[in-house]
Amino acid sequence: MIRIETEADLLAGAQVLIARDARFGPILEVAGPLPLRRRPDGFGALLAAIVGQQVSTASAAAILRRLEAAGLDEEDAVAVAPEEDLRACGLSRPKVRYVRALAEARLDYAGLRDAPTERVIETLTAVPGIGRWTAEIYAKFALGHADVFAAGDLALQVAAGRAFGLPDRPTEKALRAMAEAWSPVRAVAARALWAYYRIDTKREGVL
């Protein structure tokens, strides 16, 4: 399995990507150096991914800061925290359920490190509140998988539509099919499109 662990891996992956789809040449010129965005795996990474669901990156970052300040960013603490304490940090009632379910699942994070992408996704999506998007974000940024693409991401859909001059924003199904051509470096394509989105819209597309 190819992994994205370093800036050199990103550079090498970008060359493979351009060879797969020459349209990424201009996109990468606009985007500039791609951010690595690697983060430690484990409970904290999934907590951040759940918090980031359907909110802006700024809002998600603020909630995560409040959770950390309250000591509610660890598995054991979240499992026993009163709902009102989690809500006070900015979590909605559904997300309170989701982060508690994650804490109670006691996932074998070490065992996921060498698992193939689809097994990671299958394991994570068995936890309430973790959908394919969240699982793919985890595989990409916490585990370094190079060939994963979160096609359900709105920013990626918007960026693809604009960068490729499409008449409409592609659906998740259409973008996932499009991304097959970018294997085995779909995670590099995602980083390129997120970077393009940030420059084109002046907004961050991923936490």
PDB file of C-alpha atoms in Angstrom:
ATOM      1  CA  MET A   1       0.000   0.000   0.000  1.00  0.00           C
ATOM      2  CA  ILE A   2       1.305   3.458  -0.919  1.00  0.00           C
ATOM      3  CA  ARG A   3       1.310   5.949   1.940  1.00  0.00           C
ATOM      4  CA  ILE A   4       1.682   9.705   2.134  1.00  0.00           C
ATOM      5  CA  GLU A   5       4.010  10.263   5.079  1.00  0.00           C
ATOM      6  CA  THR A   6       6.274  13.127   3.989  1.00  0.00           C
ATOM      7  CA  GLU A   7       6.449  16.167   1.743  1.00  0.00           C
ATOM      8  CA  ALA A   8       8.577  14.071  -0.620  1.00  0.00           C
ATOM      9  CA  ASP A   9       5.755  11.533  -0.859  1.00  0.00           C
ATOM     10  CA  LEU A  10       3.395  14.344  -1.824  1.00  0.00           C
ATOM     11  CA  LEU A  11       5.751  15.620  -4.516  1.00  0.00           C
ATOM     12  CA  ALA A  12       6.181  12.149  -5.956  1.00  0.00           C
ATOM     13  CA  GLY A  13       2.445  11.563  -5.825  1.00  0.00           C
ATOM     14  CA  ALA A  14       1.794  14.846  -7.626  1.00  0.00           C
ATOM     15  CA  GLN A  15       3.971  13.712 -10.518  1.00  0.00           C
ATOM     16  CA  VAL A  16       2.063  10.447 -10.742  1.00  0.00           C
ATOM     17  CA  LEU A  17      -1.207  12.397 -10.630  1.00  0.00           C
ATOM     18  CA  ILE A  18      -0.228  14.691 -13.505  1.00  0.00           C
ATOM     19  CA  ALA A  19       0.795  11.662 -15.542  1.00  0.00           C
ATOM     20  CA  ARG A  20      -2.645  10.176 -14.869  1.00  0.00           C
ATOM     21  CA  ASP A  21      -4.549  13.379 -15.607  1.00  0.00           C
ATOM     22  CA  ALA A  22      -2.751  16.339 -17.197  1.00  0.00           C
ATOM     23  CA  ARG A  23      -5.508  18.718 -16.018  1.00  0.00           C
ATOM     24  CA  PHE A  24      -3.896  18.626 -12.592  1.00  0.00           C
ATOM     25  CA  GLY A  25      -0.821  20.438 -13.921  1.00  0.00           C
ATOM     26  CA  PRO A  26      -2.509  23.869 -13.943  1.00  0.00           C
ATOM     27  CA  ILE A  27      -4.405  23.041 -10.743  1.00  0.00           C
ATOM     28  CA  LEU A  28      -1.171  22.321  -8.909  1.00  0.00           C
ATOM     29  CA  GLU A  29       0.396  25.494 -10.292  1.00  0.00           C
ATOM     30  CA  VAL A  30      -2.470  27.488  -8.814  1.00  0.00           C
ATOM     31  CA  ALA A  31      -2.530  25.505  -5.579  1.00  0.00           C
ATOM     32  CA  GLY A  32       1.183  25.711  -4.887  1.00  0.00           C
ATOM     33  CA  PRO A  33       2.869  23.332  -2.426  1.00  0.00           C
ATOM     34  CA  LEU A  34       0.286  20.909  -1.081  1.00  0.00           C
ATOM     35  CA  PRO A  35      -0.218  20.654   2.678  1.00  0.00           C
ATOM     36  CA  LEU A  36       0.662  17.291   4.180  1.00  0.00           C
ATOM     37  CA  ARG A  37      -2.010  17.532   6.886  1.00  0.00           C
ATOM     38  CA  ARG A  38      -0.885  14.330   8.595  1.00  0.00           C
ATOM     39  CA  ARG A  39      -2.148  13.988  12.147  1.00  0.00           C
ATOM     40  CA  PRO A  40      -1.714  11.329  14.827  1.00  0.00           C
ATOM     41  CA  ASP A  41      -4.131   8.433  14.548  1.00  0.00           C
ATOM     42  CA  GLY A  42      -6.452   7.367  17.333  1.00  0.00           C
ATOM     43  CA  PHE A  43      -9.471   8.727  19.144  1.00  0.00           C
ATOM     44  CA  GLY A  44      -8.511  12.387  18.771  1.00  0.00           C
ATOM     45  CA  ALA A  45      -8.362  12.228  14.994  1.00  0.00           C
ATOM     46  CA  LEU A  46     -11.816  10.678  14.743  1.00  0.00           C
ATOM     47  CA  LEU A  47     -13.192  13.097  17.313  1.00  0.00           C
ATOM     48  CA  ALA A  48     -11.948  15.954  15.118  1.00  0.00           C
ATOM     49  CA  ALA A  49     -13.502  14.370  12.037  1.00  0.00           C
ATOM     50  CA  ILE A  50     -16.897  14.002  13.730  1.00  0.00           C
ATOM     51  CA  VAL A  51     -16.774  17.565  15.040  1.00  0.00           C
ATOM     52  CA  GLY A  52     -15.970  18.730  11.513  1.00  0.00           C
ATOM     53  CA  GLN A  53     -19.030  17.121   9.944  1.00  0.00           C
ATOM     54  CA  GLN A  54     -21.265  19.713   8.244  1.00  0.00           C
ATOM     55  CA  VAL A  55     -19.729  22.756   9.927  1.00  0.00           C
ATOM     56  CA  SER A  56     -17.149  25.262   8.767  1.00  0.00           C
ATOM     57  CA  THR A  57     -13.516  24.623   9.513  1.00  0.00           C
ATOM     58  CA  ALA A  58     -13.462  27.687  11.780  1.00  0.00           C
ATOM     59  CA  SER A  59     -16.442  26.445  13.791  1.00  0.00           C
ATOM     60  CA  ALA A  60     -14.967  22.963  14.085  1.00  0.00           C
ATOM     61  CA  ALA A  61     -11.629  24.338  15.279  1.00  0.00           C
ATOM     62  CA  ALA A  62     -13.373  26.455  17.922  1.00  0.00           C
ATOM     63  CA  ILE A  63     -15.349  23.474  19.228  1.00  0.00           C
ATOM     64  CA  LEU A  64     -12.230  21.337  19.389  1.00  0.00           C
ATOM     65  CA  ARG A  65     -10.431  24.043  21.366  1.00  0.00           C
ATOM     66  CA  ARG A  66     -13.299  24.161  23.864  1.00  0.00           C
ATOM     67  CA  LEU A  67     -13.340  20.374  24.204  1.00  0.00           C
ATOM     68  CA  GLU A  68      -9.601  20.360  24.832  1.00  0.00           C
ATOM     69  CA  ALA A  69      -9.858  23.171  27.381  1.00  0.00           C
ATOM     70  CA  ALA A  70     -12.575  21.243  29.194  1.00  0.00           C
ATOM     71  CA  GLY A  71     -10.525  18.043  29.208  1.00  0.00           C
ATOM     72  CA  LEU A  72     -13.044  16.349  26.946  1.00  0.00           C
ATOM     73  CA  ASP A  73     -10.760  15.312  24.106  1.00  0.00           C
ATOM     74  CA  GLU A  74      -9.819  11.886  25.494  1.00  0.00           C
ATOM     75  CA  GLU A  75     -11.714   8.619  25.115  1.00  0.00           C
ATOM     76  CA  ASP A  76     -12.242   7.917  28.807  1.00  0.00           C
ATOM     77  CA  ALA A  77     -13.373  11.466  29.593  1.00  0.00           C
ATOM     78  CA  VAL A  78     -15.877  11.614  26.733  1.00  0.00           C
ATOM     79  CA  ALA A  79     -17.366   8.225  27.656  1.00  0.00           C
ATOM     80  CA  VAL A  80     -18.471   9.478  31.092  1.00  0.00           C
ATOM     81  CA  ALA A  81     -19.042  13.179  30.372  1.00  0.00           C
ATOM     82  CA  PRO A  82     -22.534  14.577  31.061  1.00  0.00           C
ATOM     83  CA  GLU A  83     -24.379  15.640  27.923  1.00  0.00           C
ATOM     84  CA  GLU A  84     -24.597  19.238  29.121  1.00  0.00           C
ATOM     85  CA  ASP A  85     -20.803  19.466  29.372  1.00  0.00           C
ATOM     86  CA  LEU A  86     -20.365  18.276  25.798  1.00  0.00           C
ATOM     87  CA  ARG A  87     -23.152  20.549  24.599  1.00  0.00           C
ATOM     88  CA  ALA A  88     -21.517  23.499  26.350  1.00  0.00           C
ATOM     89  CA  CYS A  89     -18.486  22.998  24.115  1.00  0.00           C
ATOM     90  CA  GLY A  90     -20.646  23.472  21.033  1.00  0.00           C
ATOM     91  CA  LEU A  91     -21.628  19.923  20.091  1.00  0.00           C
ATOM     92  CA  SER A  92     -25.145  19.343  18.806  1.00  0.00           C
ATOM     93  CA  ARG A  93     -27.221  16.610  20.421  1.00  0.00           C
ATOM     94  CA  PRO A  94     -26.590  14.195  17.525  1.00  0.00           C
ATOM     95  CA  LYS A  95     -22.847  14.819  17.740  1.00  0.00           C
ATOM     96  CA  VAL A  96     -22.923  14.220  21.488  1.00  0.00           C
ATOM     97  CA  ARG A  97     -24.354  10.784  20.705  1.00  0.00           C
ATOM     98  CA  TYR A  98     -21.722  10.201  18.047  1.00  0.00           C
ATOM     99  CA  VAL A  99     -18.689  11.131  20.145  1.00  0.00           C
ATOM    100  CA  ARG A 100     -20.004   9.031  23.013  1.00  0.00           C
ATOM    101  CA  ALA A 101     -20.536   6.089  20.676  1.00  0.00           C
ATOM    102  CA  LEU A 102     -16.984   6.506  19.451  1.00  0.00           C
ATOM    103  CA  ALA A 103     -15.618   6.580  22.994  1.00  0.00           C
ATOM    104  CA  GLU A 104     -17.640   3.507  23.966  1.00  0.00           C
ATOM    105  CA  ALA A 105     -16.593   1.556  20.845  1.00  0.00           C
ATOM    106  CA  ARG A 106     -13.012   1.191  22.161  1.00  0.00           C
ATOM    107  CA  LEU A 107     -11.642   0.743  18.672  1.00  0.00           C
ATOM    108  CA  ASP A 108      -8.359  -1.060  18.110  1.00  0.00           C
ATOM    109  CA  TYR A 109      -6.576   1.918  16.613  1.00  0.00           C
ATOM    110  CA  ALA A 110      -3.215   0.165  16.483  1.00  0.00           C
ATOM    111  CA  GLY A 111      -4.785  -2.690  14.557  1.00  0.00           C
ATOM    112  CA  LEU A 112      -6.112  -0.280  11.926  1.00  0.00           C
ATOM    113  CA  ARG A 113      -2.662   1.057  11.072  1.00  0.00           C
ATOM    114  CA  ASP A 114      -1.794  -1.769   8.691  1.00  0.00           C
ATOM    115  CA  ALA A 115      -5.339  -2.564   7.543  1.00  0.00           C
ATOM    116  CA  PRO A 116      -6.336  -1.957   3.899  1.00  0.00           C
ATOM    117  CA  THR A 117      -8.466   1.091   3.206  1.00  0.00           C
ATOM    118  CA  GLU A 118     -11.754  -0.742   2.745  1.00  0.00           C
ATOM    119  CA  ARG A 119     -11.301  -2.614   6.028  1.00  0.00           C
ATOM    120  CA  VAL A 120     -10.619   0.675   7.800  1.00  0.00           C
ATOM    121  CA  ILE A 121     -13.769   2.152   6.290  1.00  0.00           C
ATOM    122  CA  GLU A 122     -15.835  -0.927   7.171  1.00  0.00           C
ATOM    123  CA  THR A 123     -14.606  -0.886  10.786  1.00  0.00           C
ATOM    124  CA  LEU A 124     -15.161   2.806  11.318  1.00  0.00           C
ATOM    125  CA  THR A 125     -18.550   3.060   9.644  1.00  0.00           C
ATOM    126  CA  ALA A 126     -19.859   0.394  12.038  1.00  0.00           C
ATOM    127  CA  VAL A 127     -19.705   3.095  14.737  1.00  0.00           C
ATOM    128  CA  PRO A 128     -22.845   5.285  14.872  1.00  0.00           C
ATOM    129  CA  GLY A 129     -22.180   8.736  13.474  1.00  0.00           C
ATOM    130  CA  ILE A 130     -19.206   7.730  11.364  1.00  0.00           C
ATOM    131  CA  GLY A 131     -20.059   7.675   7.690  1.00  0.00           C
ATOM    132  CA  ARG A 132     -17.873   7.019   4.700  1.00  0.00           C
ATOM    133  CA  TRP A 133     -16.683  10.651   4.541  1.00  0.00           C
ATOM    134  CA  THR A 134     -15.389  10.575   8.099  1.00  0.00           C
ATOM    135  CA  ALA A 135     -13.766   7.170   7.605  1.00  0.00           C
ATOM    136  CA  GLU A 136     -12.060   8.319   4.409  1.00  0.00           C
ATOM    137  CA  ILE A 137     -10.784  11.490   6.063  1.00  0.00           C
ATOM    138  CA  TYR A 138      -9.304   9.348   8.848  1.00  0.00           C
ATOM    139  CA  ALA A 139      -7.673   6.938   6.395  1.00  0.00           C
ATOM    140  CA  LYS A 140      -6.214   9.840   4.443  1.00  0.00           C
ATOM    141  CA  PHE A 141      -4.869  12.088   7.191  1.00  0.00           C
ATOM    142  CA  ALA A 142      -4.389   9.843  10.229  1.00  0.00           C
ATOM    143  CA  LEU A 143      -3.202   6.694   8.463  1.00  0.00           C
ATOM    144  CA  GLY A 144      -1.590   8.239   5.396  1.00  0.00           C
ATOM    145  CA  HIS A 145      -3.426   6.148   2.815  1.00  0.00           C
ATOM    146  CA  ALA A 146      -2.556   7.457  -0.639  1.00  0.00           C
ATOM    147  CA  ASP A 147      -5.440   5.963  -2.603  1.00  0.00           C
ATOM    148  CA  VAL A 148      -8.524   7.228  -0.815  1.00  0.00           C
ATOM    149  CA  PHE A 149     -10.825  10.029  -1.970  1.00  0.00           C
ATOM    150  CA  ALA A 150     -13.712  11.501   0.042  1.00  0.00           C
ATOM    151  CA  ALA A 151     -16.050  12.059  -2.896  1.00  0.00           C
ATOM    152  CA  GLY A 152     -18.918  13.053  -0.603  1.00  0.00           C
ATOM    153  CA  ASP A 153     -17.024  16.191   0.417  1.00  0.00           C
ATOM    154  CA  LEU A 154     -18.816  19.335  -0.772  1.00  0.00           C
ATOM    155  CA  ALA A 155     -15.610  21.351  -1.181  1.00  0.00           C
ATOM    156  CA  LEU A 156     -14.096  18.637  -3.384  1.00  0.00           C
ATOM    157  CA  GLN A 157     -17.231  18.588  -5.515  1.00  0.00           C
ATOM    158  CA  VAL A 158     -17.230  22.374  -5.875  1.00  0.00           C
ATOM    159  CA  ALA A 159     -13.498  22.449  -6.635  1.00  0.00           C
ATOM    160  CA  ALA A 160     -13.773  19.717  -9.256  1.00  0.00           C
ATOM    161  CA  GLY A 161     -16.653  21.478 -10.939  1.00  0.00           C
ATOM    162  CA  ARG A 162     -14.765  24.761 -11.134  1.00  0.00           C
ATOM    163  CA  ALA A 163     -11.299  23.405 -11.884  1.00  0.00           C
ATOM    164  CA  PHE A 164     -12.507  21.157 -14.697  1.00  0.00           C
ATOM    165  CA  GLY A 165     -15.026  23.631 -16.110  1.00  0.00           C
ATOM    166  CA  LEU A 166     -18.007  21.354 -15.552  1.00  0.00           C
ATOM    167  CA  PRO A 167     -21.507  22.759 -16.137  1.00  0.00           C
ATOM    168  CA  ASP A 168     -22.666  21.542 -12.724  1.00  0.00           C
ATOM    169  CA  ARG A 169     -21.090  20.481  -9.471  1.00  0.00           C
ATOM    170  CA  PRO A 170     -20.547  16.708  -9.725  1.00  0.00           C
ATOM    171  CA  THR A 171     -22.498  14.430  -7.447  1.00  0.00           C
ATOM    172  CA  GLU A 172     -20.719  12.125  -5.023  1.00  0.00           C
ATOM    173  CA  LYS A 173     -21.296   9.194  -7.379  1.00  0.00           C
ATOM    174  CA  ALA A 174     -19.994  11.100 -10.398  1.00  0.00           C
ATOM    175  CA  LEU A 175     -16.934  12.423  -8.558  1.00  0.00           C
ATOM    176  CA  ARG A 176     -16.105   8.999  -7.150  1.00  0.00           C
ATOM    177  CA  ALA A 177     -16.223   7.569 -10.673  1.00  0.00           C
ATOM    178  CA  MET A 178     -14.072  10.442 -11.957  1.00  0.00           C
ATOM    179  CA  ALA A 179     -11.517   9.869  -9.203  1.00  0.00           C
ATOM    180  CA  GLU A 180     -10.932   6.264 -10.240  1.00  0.00           C
ATOM    181  CA  ALA A 181      -8.641   7.602 -12.972  1.00  0.00           C
ATOM    182  CA  TRP A 182      -6.427   9.186 -10.282  1.00  0.00           C
ATOM    183  CA  SER A 183      -5.603   5.903  -8.541  1.00  0.00           C
ATOM    184  CA  PRO A 184      -3.198   5.086  -6.855  1.00  0.00           C
ATOM    185  CA  VAL A 185      -2.793   8.685  -5.629  1.00  0.00           C
ATOM    186  CA  ARG A 186      -6.370   9.807  -5.111  1.00  0.00           C
ATOM    187  CA  ALA A 187      -5.426  11.327  -1.742  1.00  0.00           C
ATOM    188  CA  VAL A 188      -3.015  13.636  -3.577  1.00  0.00           C
ATOM    189  CA  ALA A 189      -5.801  14.620  -5.971  1.00  0.00           C
ATOM    190  CA  ALA A 190      -8.007  15.441  -2.983  1.00  0.00           C
ATOM    191  CA  ARG A 191      -5.313  17.631  -1.446  1.00  0.00           C
ATOM    192  CA  ALA A 192      -4.850  19.419  -4.771  1.00  0.00           C
ATOM    193  CA  LEU A 193      -8.566  20.094  -5.131  1.00  0.00           C
ATOM    194  CA  TRP A 194      -8.902  21.257  -1.527  1.00  0.00           C
ATOM    195  CA  ALA A 195      -5.978  23.639  -2.070  1.00  0.00           C
ATOM    196  CA  TYR A 196      -7.593  24.888  -5.280  1.00  0.00           C
ATOM    197  CA  TYR A 197     -10.886  25.375  -3.422  1.00  0.00           C
ATOM    198  CA  ARG A 198      -9.146  27.438  -0.725  1.00  0.00           C
ATOM    199  CA  ILE A 199      -7.586  29.767  -3.291  1.00  0.00           C
ATOM    200  CA  ASP A 200     -10.618  29.952  -5.580  1.00  0.00           C
ATOM    201  CA  THR A 201     -13.198  30.601  -2.851  1.00  0.00           C
ATOM    202  CA  LYS A 202     -10.988  32.164  -0.129  1.00  0.00           C
ATOM    203  CA  ARG A 203     -12.350  29.509   2.219  1.00  0.00           C
ATOM    204  CA  GLU A 204     -10.855  26.413   3.807  1.00  0.00           C
ATOM    205  CA  GLY A 205     -12.289  23.149   2.552  1.00  0.00           C
ATOM    206  CA  VAL A 206     -11.051  20.738   5.201  1.00  0.00           C
ATOM    207  CA  LEU A 207      -9.992  21.008   8.829  1.00  0.00           C
TER     208      LEU A 207
END
